[in-house]
Every structure is written in structure tokens, then in C-alpha cells.
Amino acid sequence: MTSVRFPRDFVWGAATSAFQVEGATKEDGRGVSVWDTFAATPGNVRDGDTGDPGADQYHRFEQDIELMRELGLESYRFSVAWPRVQPTGAGRPNLRGLDYYKRLVDGLVGAGIRPMVTLFHWDLPQALQDEGGWENRETAYRFAEYAEIMYDALHVRDWLTINEPKTVVDCGYRTGIHAPGVRDDDRALVACHHLLLAHGLASRVLHDRHPGRRIGPALNLHPTYPADDSPEAKEAARRQDARENRLYLEPVFNGTYPEEAMTRHDMIMDGDMEIISEKVDVLGVQYYTPLFIDAEQRRVVRHPVRVAGWLEDYPDGLHDVLLRVTRDHPGVPIVITENGLATDDAVSPDGGVHDEDRIDYLRGHIGAMHRAVKAGAKVEGYHVWSLLDNFEWAEGYSQRFGIVYVDYATQKRIPKDSALWYRDLIETGELR
Ligand code: FCB
């Protein structure tokens, strides 16, 4: 195998999100989020798991920064819990909540690790949900106010607005398997528009107040392929692509919706599309799985699936999706903000966690990314999902995505073999 080398300035990192790792859901004045409410309702989350204990990062962030330093990480992508900063989603900030993120950022910078901050990773303040949540246009304006508080409080260059608007739309509003648990295609489109409006408004605030910093969305892109050669399957894959990818890329980059995916328009006001297409300084791309679609518009699973049933191991998908973005929206700097795999991890008698499948997955995907870079994709950095095992939404603590194992009873951290492999990659820049 020819050696695969990354340039010295390529940035290697890991990602988490607030609700998944912080724990401490009732401390220091944090308000209730939609995920607290959703998880408290029996039947919504496997085994009745909740945001506590998470990985208790709220109390252990210093130790986690030390761990990141030992692994050689150069970037840490985390999210701010909006209800820690504004317990009801509006008004003056809760200083204790804000202080946590200041200390986290200071600690990272002190350790030579760049912070990359996501403003919204799904934990909407419940008080805003009670007023209609993302179906209420006002939520987008509240989000921009909250964003302004964060921009002014944290000396951070790189920001992400909304994490995976598609997952909120599809899982939160269409299938209802995520908070707020709505099952209504029509309402999902209203939420979709307001999420994108929030993205645009918050991006504008950053550009107005802090020139020189960068912001963009974190989009989970699913390359779609026809499952066979029939014209029907090709057409079905094209339709799926409109709903999976174009519904988010086109408004953000071009200021237009693909008509076939955005079938409702009454909530779109004059000027909205201009706001939504505010300049993207950096695009967060999250890739986990391809979608192979048959003539009946059904998904056909083609590649190995492990613990997470929705995730097919198909590295070429990352290559394809990066080149597609490069072709359709040239020039935008890309950062991989998530990519990773859940495996059945357990601590071995020798004390280690031997997650070979995860190493294979990462090796394949990082190699595919490298090929895309060679072919012209402007990828600056890569974040593995996730630094730590954590609360995997409706699957609770049953699915482990971390490169570091968390024993939830003791909160002990054990770097898995994948973490040690990643450390070597970072150190040498060479994929082995
Ligand atoms: C993504 C989410 C992230 C994590 C991974 C496995 O969709 O953004 O929080 O749950 O999937």
C-alpha cells in the first residue's frame, strides 16, 4: 500500500455535544431542555436513560482536556447547552452557565487545542418548545440573541450554527424518535425553514460583530445511490437526494429550496432566503452512511452494519460527498465535524479496549477523505465522533461511539485502541 500522508497543517480533532457528555443537568441554574423532557417520558429512550450522568464532562472537563492533550488532539468540537446560558431561552445570561464554557475554552487554548463551538446541538430550552419551538418563527430570533451572547463571551474563531438540521426535521418532526417527538411531515417543513432562518440570522450577527471569525452549519450529508440500474431506482435516488441533501445545501448556499422537497411555503417571508444564504465561511460536513434507494423509494442496505442499524460502513461515500460539495458549492472550506462508528466495546482482562472494527472504519474513511482532498476537496480538518462514549439519543448509553471508553459507574476513562491509533496518526501525519 502506498503511504498516505497528510500535510502538517491538517487539523485533527474529536467532537462531542453538550447533552450527550455534560451530565449535571440540574446544576448551576441550567434550565430544562427538550431532551430532558423527552428522555423523562417512558418509552422514548432505551432503558429509560437520561442526560445524567452523561460522561460528567461538566465536572471533569479539566481531566478530559488533559486526555485530549495526551492524544495529541488539535481541535475539540463541543456544543453549548443553550439552557445553561439562558435557562428559559431568552433574557439575560446565567453567568454560572456561561462561566463553564469560558473555563472550558480557556483550558483548551491553554493546552494548545483549538475550540470549535456548536451553538445548537438539539437541546432547545423547554420554555421555547412550550411556545412552539422550531415551529415558531420567534425561536429563530431568540437563537440569534443567544448566539450573540456566546460570541461576545468566548474568544473563539470557529463556530457552527445548527448541528444536523435534517436530523431535527426527520427524527424530531417526521418520525418522532427524537425530541420533541412530533410526527407530521407538514410541521416538519415549518421547523426546517425556521432552523435554517436561525442559522442565517446567527451567521449575520457574527459577521456584523466579529469580522475575521468564521461560521457555518454542520450538515449530515447522505450520498444517495440507486440500488440498481433501473430508471425508477435512479429517479428514486434523485428524489431522496433532494430531501436528504439539497433541502439544506441549496438554501444555505444559493438561497433557494428544491421545490420537490420544500412543498410548503406559507412560513417563508420576504427576505428570508437572503438571510438563510448569508455567507458560509466554513462548512461542517458530517458523514456516517450512504443510502442505496430502490425503485420503490426504499432503502437497501448494501454494506456492513454494526451496532447502529442505520450506519453502513462505506468509506467511498465520504469521498463522493466531499467531491459533490466541491463541485456544487466550490470554494468553501470544509471541516469534517463528525465521522465515526459504534461498536460493541468492553474492557478486556488486560485492561484495554480492543476496538479493531472502529480502527478499520476510521482508516477507511480517513483514506477516502485523503483521496477526495487529492481530487480537489478543500478539507482543512477532521473530527472523530466521538471523543468519549456518551448518551446516544434514543439509544441512550447502549451505543458506544467514543474513541475513549467511559465506565459510567465510576466515570473512569480508558483510551480504546482506536484512540492510540489516532494518536499515532496525528503524530506522524501518516495513515497506517
Ligand atoms: C449524529 C449526531 C451526534 C451523534 C452521532 C452518532 O447524527 O450529530 O450527536 O449522535 O450522530
CSV table of N, CA, C and O in Angstrom, one decimal, residues 330-403:
chain,number,residue,atom,x,y,z
A,330,PRO,N,-18.4,25.4,-5.0
A,330,PRO,CA,-16.9,25.4,-4.9
A,330,PRO,C,-16.4,26.5,-4.0
A,330,PRO,O,-17.0,27.5,-3.8
A,331,GLY,N,-15.2,26.3,-3.5
A,331,GLY,CA,-14.5,27.3,-2.8
A,331,GLY,C,-14.7,27.3,-1.3
A,331,GLY,O,-13.9,27.8,-0.6
A,332,VAL,N,-15.8,26.7,-0.8
A,332,VAL,CA,-16.0,26.8,0.6
A,332,VAL,C,-15.0,25.9,1.4
A,332,VAL,O,-14.9,24.7,1.0
A,333,PRO,N,-14.3,26.4,2.4
A,333,PRO,CA,-13.5,25.5,3.2
A,333,PRO,C,-14.4,24.5,4.0
A,333,PRO,O,-15.4,24.9,4.5
A,334,ILE,N,-13.9,23.2,4.0
A,334,ILE,CA,-14.7,22.2,4.6
A,334,ILE,C,-14.0,21.7,5.9
A,334,ILE,O,-12.8,21.5,5.8
A,335,VAL,N,-14.7,21.4,6.9
A,335,VAL,CA,-14.2,20.7,8.1
A,335,VAL,C,-15.1,19.5,8.3
A,335,VAL,O,-16.3,19.6,8.3
A,336,ILE,N,-14.5,18.3,8.4
A,336,ILE,CA,-15.3,17.2,8.8
A,336,ILE,C,-15.6,17.3,10.3
A,336,ILE,O,-14.7,17.3,11.1
A,337,THR,N,-16.9,17.5,10.6
A,337,THR,CA,-17.2,17.8,12.0
A,337,THR,C,-17.7,16.6,12.8
A,337,THR,O,-17.7,16.6,14.0
A,338,GLU,N,-18.0,15.5,12.0
A,338,GLU,CA,-18.3,14.2,12.7
A,338,GLU,C,-18.1,13.1,11.7
A,338,GLU,O,-18.4,13.2,10.5
A,339,ASN,N,-17.6,12.0,12.2
A,339,ASN,CA,-17.5,10.7,11.4
A,339,ASN,C,-17.0,9.7,12.5
A,339,ASN,O,-16.1,9.9,13.2
A,340,GLY,N,-17.7,8.6,12.5
A,340,GLY,CA,-17.3,7.6,13.5
A,340,GLY,C,-18.3,6.4,13.5
A,340,GLY,O,-19.2,6.3,12.6
A,341,LEU,N,-18.0,5.5,14.4
A,341,LEU,CA,-18.7,4.2,14.4
A,341,LEU,C,-19.0,3.7,15.8
A,341,LEU,O,-18.1,3.9,16.7
A,342,ALA,N,-20.2,3.1,16.1
A,342,ALA,CA,-20.5,2.5,17.4
A,342,ALA,C,-20.1,1.0,17.2
A,342,ALA,O,-20.4,0.4,16.3
A,343,THR,N,-19.3,0.5,18.2
A,343,THR,CA,-19.0,-0.9,18.2
A,343,THR,C,-19.3,-1.5,19.6
A,343,THR,O,-19.5,-0.7,20.6
A,344,ASP,N,-19.3,-2.8,19.7
A,344,ASP,CA,-19.6,-3.5,21.0
A,344,ASP,C,-18.3,-3.5,21.8
A,344,ASP,O,-17.6,-4.4,21.8
A,345,ASP,N,-18.1,-2.4,22.5
A,345,ASP,CA,-16.8,-2.3,23.2
A,345,ASP,C,-16.9,-2.8,24.7
A,345,ASP,O,-17.9,-2.6,25.3
A,346,ALA,N,-15.9,-3.5,25.1
A,346,ALA,CA,-15.8,-3.9,26.5
A,346,ALA,C,-14.4,-3.9,27.0
A,346,ALA,O,-13.4,-4.0,26.2
A,347,VAL,N,-14.2,-3.7,28.3
A,347,VAL,CA,-12.8,-3.7,28.8
A,347,VAL,C,-12.3,-5.2,28.9
A,347,VAL,O,-13.0,-6.0,29.5
A,348,SER,N,-11.2,-5.4,28.3
A,348,SER,CA,-10.6,-6.8,28.3
A,348,SER,C,-9.9,-7.0,29.6
A,348,SER,O,-9.6,-6.1,30.4
A,349,PRO,N,-9.7,-8.3,29.9
A,349,PRO,CA,-8.9,-8.7,31.1
A,349,PRO,C,-7.6,-7.9,31.2
A,349,PRO,O,-7.1,-7.6,32.3
A,350,ASP,N,-7.0,-7.6,30.1
A,350,ASP,CA,-5.7,-6.9,30.1
A,350,ASP,C,-5.9,-5.4,30.3
A,350,ASP,O,-4.9,-4.6,30.3
A,351,GLY,N,-7.1,-5.0,30.5
A,351,GLY,CA,-7.4,-3.6,30.9
A,351,GLY,C,-7.6,-2.7,29.7
A,351,GLY,O,-8.0,-1.5,29.8
A,352,GLY,N,-7.4,-3.2,28.5
A,352,GLY,CA,-7.5,-2.4,27.3
A,352,GLY,C,-8.9,-2.6,26.6
A,352,GLY,O,-9.7,-3.4,27.0
A,353,VAL,N,-9.2,-1.7,25.7
A,353,VAL,CA,-10.4,-1.9,24.9
A,353,VAL,C,-10.0,-2.0,23.4
A,353,VAL,O,-9.5,-1.1,22.8
A,354,HIS,N,-10.2,-3.2,22.9
A,354,HIS,CA,-9.7,-3.5,21.6
A,354,HIS,C,-10.7,-3.4,20.5
A,354,HIS,O,-11.4,-4.4,20.1
A,355,ASP,N,-10.8,-2.2,20.0
A,355,ASP,CA,-11.9,-1.9,19.0
A,355,ASP,C,-11.4,-1.9,17.6
A,355,ASP,O,-11.4,-0.8,16.9
A,356,GLU,N,-11.0,-3.1,17.1
A,356,GLU,CA,-10.5,-3.2,15.8
A,356,GLU,C,-11.4,-2.7,14.7
A,356,GLU,O,-11.0,-2.1,13.7
A,357,ASP,N,-12.7,-3.0,14.9
A,357,ASP,CA,-13.7,-2.5,13.9
A,357,ASP,C,-13.7,-1.0,13.7
A,357,ASP,O,-13.8,-0.5,12.6
A,358,ARG,N,-13.5,-0.3,14.8
A,358,ARG,CA,-13.5,1.1,14.7
A,358,ARG,C,-12.3,1.6,14.0
A,358,ARG,O,-12.3,2.5,13.2
A,359,ILE,N,-11.2,1.0,14.3
A,359,ILE,CA,-9.9,1.4,13.6
A,359,ILE,C,-10.1,1.2,12.1
A,359,ILE,O,-9.7,2.0,11.3
A,360,ASP,N,-10.6,0.0,11.7
A,360,ASP,CA,-10.8,-0.2,10.3
A,360,ASP,C,-11.7,0.8,9.7
A,360,ASP,O,-11.5,1.3,8.6
A,361,TYR,N,-12.8,1.2,10.4
A,361,TYR,CA,-13.7,2.2,9.9
A,361,TYR,C,-13.0,3.5,9.7
A,361,TYR,O,-13.1,4.1,8.6
A,362,LEU,N,-12.3,3.9,10.7
A,362,LEU,CA,-11.6,5.2,10.6
A,362,LEU,C,-10.5,5.2,9.5
A,362,LEU,O,-10.4,6.2,8.8
A,363,ARG,N,-9.8,4.1,9.5
A,363,ARG,CA,-8.7,4.0,8.4
A,363,ARG,C,-9.4,4.2,7.1
A,363,ARG,O,-8.9,4.9,6.2
A,364,GLY,N,-10.4,3.5,6.8
A,364,GLY,CA,-11.1,3.5,5.5
A,364,GLY,C,-11.6,4.9,5.2
A,364,GLY,O,-11.5,5.4,4.1
A,365,HIS,N,-12.3,5.5,6.2
A,365,HIS,CA,-12.9,6.8,5.9
A,365,HIS,C,-11.8,7.9,5.8
A,365,HIS,O,-12.0,8.8,5.0
A,366,ILE,N,-10.8,7.9,6.6
A,366,ILE,CA,-9.8,8.9,6.5
A,366,ILE,C,-9.0,8.8,5.2
A,366,ILE,O,-8.6,9.7,4.5
A,367,GLY,N,-8.8,7.5,4.7
A,367,GLY,CA,-8.2,7.3,3.4
A,367,GLY,C,-9.1,7.8,2.3
A,367,GLY,O,-8.6,8.5,1.4
A,368,ALA,N,-10.4,7.6,2.4
A,368,ALA,CA,-11.3,8.2,1.4
A,368,ALA,C,-11.3,9.7,1.4
A,368,ALA,O,-11.4,10.3,0.3
A,369,MET,N,-11.2,10.3,2.6
A,369,MET,CA,-11.1,11.7,2.7
A,369,MET,C,-9.9,12.2,2.0
A,369,MET,O,-9.9,13.2,1.2
A,370,HIS,N,-8.8,11.5,2.2
A,370,HIS,CA,-7.5,11.9,1.6
A,370,HIS,C,-7.6,11.8,0.0
A,370,HIS,O,-7.1,12.7,-0.6
A,371,ARG,N,-8.3,10.8,-0.5
A,371,ARG,CA,-8.5,10.8,-1.9
A,371,ARG,C,-9.3,11.9,-2.4
A,371,ARG,O,-9.0,12.5,-3.5
A,372,ALA,N,-10.3,12.3,-1.7
A,372,ALA,CA,-11.1,13.5,-2.1
A,372,ALA,C,-10.3,14.8,-2.0
A,372,ALA,O,-10.4,15.6,-2.9
A,373,VAL,N,-9.4,14.9,-1.1
A,373,VAL,CA,-8.5,16.1,-1.0
A,373,VAL,C,-7.6,16.1,-2.2
A,373,VAL,O,-7.5,17.2,-2.8
A,374,LYS,N,-7.0,15.0,-2.5
A,374,LYS,CA,-6.2,14.9,-3.7
A,374,LYS,C,-6.9,15.3,-5.0
A,374,LYS,O,-6.4,15.9,-5.9
A,375,ALA,N,-8.2,15.0,-5.0
A,375,ALA,CA,-9.1,15.3,-6.2
A,375,ALA,C,-9.6,16.7,-6.1
A,375,ALA,O,-10.4,17.1,-7.0
A,376,GLY,N,-9.3,17.5,-5.1
A,376,GLY,CA,-9.6,18.9,-5.1
A,376,GLY,C,-10.5,19.4,-4.0
A,376,GLY,O,-10.8,20.6,-3.9
A,377,ALA,N,-11.0,18.5,-3.1
A,377,ALA,CA,-11.8,19.0,-2.0
A,377,ALA,C,-11.0,19.8,-1.0
A,377,ALA,O,-9.9,19.3,-0.6
A,378,LYS,N,-11.5,20.9,-0.5
A,378,LYS,CA,-10.8,21.8,0.4
A,378,LYS,C,-11.1,21.4,1.8
A,378,LYS,O,-11.8,22.1,2.5
A,379,VAL,N,-10.5,20.3,2.3
A,379,VAL,CA,-10.8,19.8,3.6
A,379,VAL,C,-9.7,20.3,4.6
A,379,VAL,O,-8.5,19.9,4.3
A,380,GLU,N,-10.0,21.0,5.6
A,380,GLU,CA,-9.0,21.5,6.5
A,380,GLU,C,-8.7,20.6,7.7
A,380,GLU,O,-7.7,20.7,8.3
A,381,GLY,N,-9.8,19.9,8.1
A,381,GLY,CA,-9.6,19.1,9.3
A,381,GLY,C,-10.7,18.1,9.5
A,381,GLY,O,-11.6,18.0,8.7
A,382,TYR,N,-10.5,17.2,10.5
A,382,TYR,CA,-11.3,16.1,10.7
A,382,TYR,C,-11.6,15.9,12.2
A,382,TYR,O,-10.6,16.0,13.0
A,383,HIS,N,-12.8,15.6,12.5
A,383,HIS,CA,-13.2,15.4,13.9
A,383,HIS,C,-13.8,14.0,14.0
A,383,HIS,O,-14.8,13.7,13.3
A,384,VAL,N,-13.3,13.1,14.8
A,384,VAL,CA,-13.9,11.8,15.0
A,384,VAL,C,-15.1,12.0,16.0
A,384,VAL,O,-15.0,12.8,16.9
A,385,TRP,N,-16.2,11.3,15.7
A,385,TRP,CA,-17.3,11.2,16.6
A,385,TRP,C,-17.1,9.9,17.3
A,385,TRP,O,-17.3,8.9,16.6
A,386,SER,N,-16.8,9.8,18.5
A,386,SER,CA,-16.7,10.9,19.4
A,386,SER,C,-15.5,10.8,20.3
A,386,SER,O,-14.9,9.7,20.3
A,387,LEU,N,-15.2,11.9,21.0
A,387,LEU,CA,-14.1,11.7,22.0
A,387,LEU,C,-14.4,10.6,23.0
A,387,LEU,O,-13.6,9.8,23.3
A,388,LEU,N,-15.6,10.7,23.5
A,388,LEU,CA,-16.0,9.8,24.6
A,388,LEU,C,-17.3,9.1,24.3
A,388,LEU,O,-18.1,9.5,23.6
A,389,ASP,N,-17.4,7.9,24.9
A,389,ASP,CA,-18.7,7.2,24.9
A,389,ASP,C,-19.7,8.2,25.5
A,389,ASP,O,-19.4,8.9,26.5
A,390,ASN,N,-20.9,8.2,25.0
A,390,ASN,CA,-21.9,9.2,25.6
A,390,ASN,C,-23.3,8.8,25.3
A,390,ASN,O,-23.6,7.7,24.8
A,391,PHE,N,-24.2,9.7,25.6
A,391,PHE,CA,-25.7,9.5,25.5
A,391,PHE,C,-26.1,9.5,24.0
A,391,PHE,O,-26.1,10.6,23.4
A,392,GLU,N,-26.3,8.3,23.5
A,392,GLU,CA,-26.6,8.3,22.0
A,392,GLU,C,-28.1,8.5,21.8
A,392,GLU,O,-28.8,7.6,21.3
A,393,TRP,N,-28.7,9.6,22.2
A,393,TRP,CA,-30.0,10.0,21.9
A,393,TRP,C,-31.0,8.8,22.2
A,393,TRP,O,-31.0,8.3,23.4
A,394,ALA,N,-31.9,8.4,21.3
A,394,ALA,CA,-32.9,7.4,21.6
A,394,ALA,C,-32.3,6.1,22.0
A,394,ALA,O,-33.0,5.3,22.6
A,395,GLU,N,-31.0,5.9,21.7
A,395,GLU,CA,-30.4,4.6,22.1
A,395,GLU,C,-29.7,4.7,23.5
A,395,GLU,O,-29.1,3.7,23.9
A,396,GLY,N,-29.8,5.8,24.1
A,396,GLY,CA,-29.2,6.0,25.4
A,396,GLY,C,-27.8,5.6,25.5
A,396,GLY,O,-27.0,5.9,24.6
A,397,TYR,N,-27.4,5.0,26.6
A,397,TYR,CA,-25.9,4.6,26.7
A,397,TYR,C,-25.6,3.3,26.1
A,397,TYR,O,-24.5,2.8,26.3
A,398,SER,N,-26.5,2.7,25.3
A,398,SER,CA,-26.3,1.4,24.8
A,398,SER,C,-25.3,1.4,23.6
A,398,SER,O,-24.8,0.3,23.3
A,399,GLN,N,-25.2,2.5,22.9
A,399,GLN,CA,-24.3,2.5,21.8
A,399,GLN,C,-23.1,3.4,22.1
A,399,GLN,O,-23.2,4.6,22.4
A,400,ARG,N,-21.9,2.8,21.9
A,400,ARG,CA,-20.7,3.5,22.3
A,400,ARG,C,-19.9,3.9,21.0
A,400,ARG,O,-19.5,3.1,20.2
A,401,PHE,N,-19.8,5.2,20.8
A,401,PHE,CA,-19.2,5.8,19.7
A,401,PHE,C,-17.8,6.4,20.0
A,401,PHE,O,-17.1,6.9,19.2
A,402,GLY,N,-17.4,6.4,21.3
A,402,GLY,CA,-16.2,7.0,21.7
A,402,GLY,C,-14.9,6.4,21.2
A,402,GLY,O,-14.9,5.1,21.0
A,403,ILE,N,-13.8,7.1,21.1
A,403,ILE,CA,-12.5,6.5,21.0
A,403,ILE,C,-11.9,6.3,22.4
A,403,ILE,O,-10.9,5.7,22.6
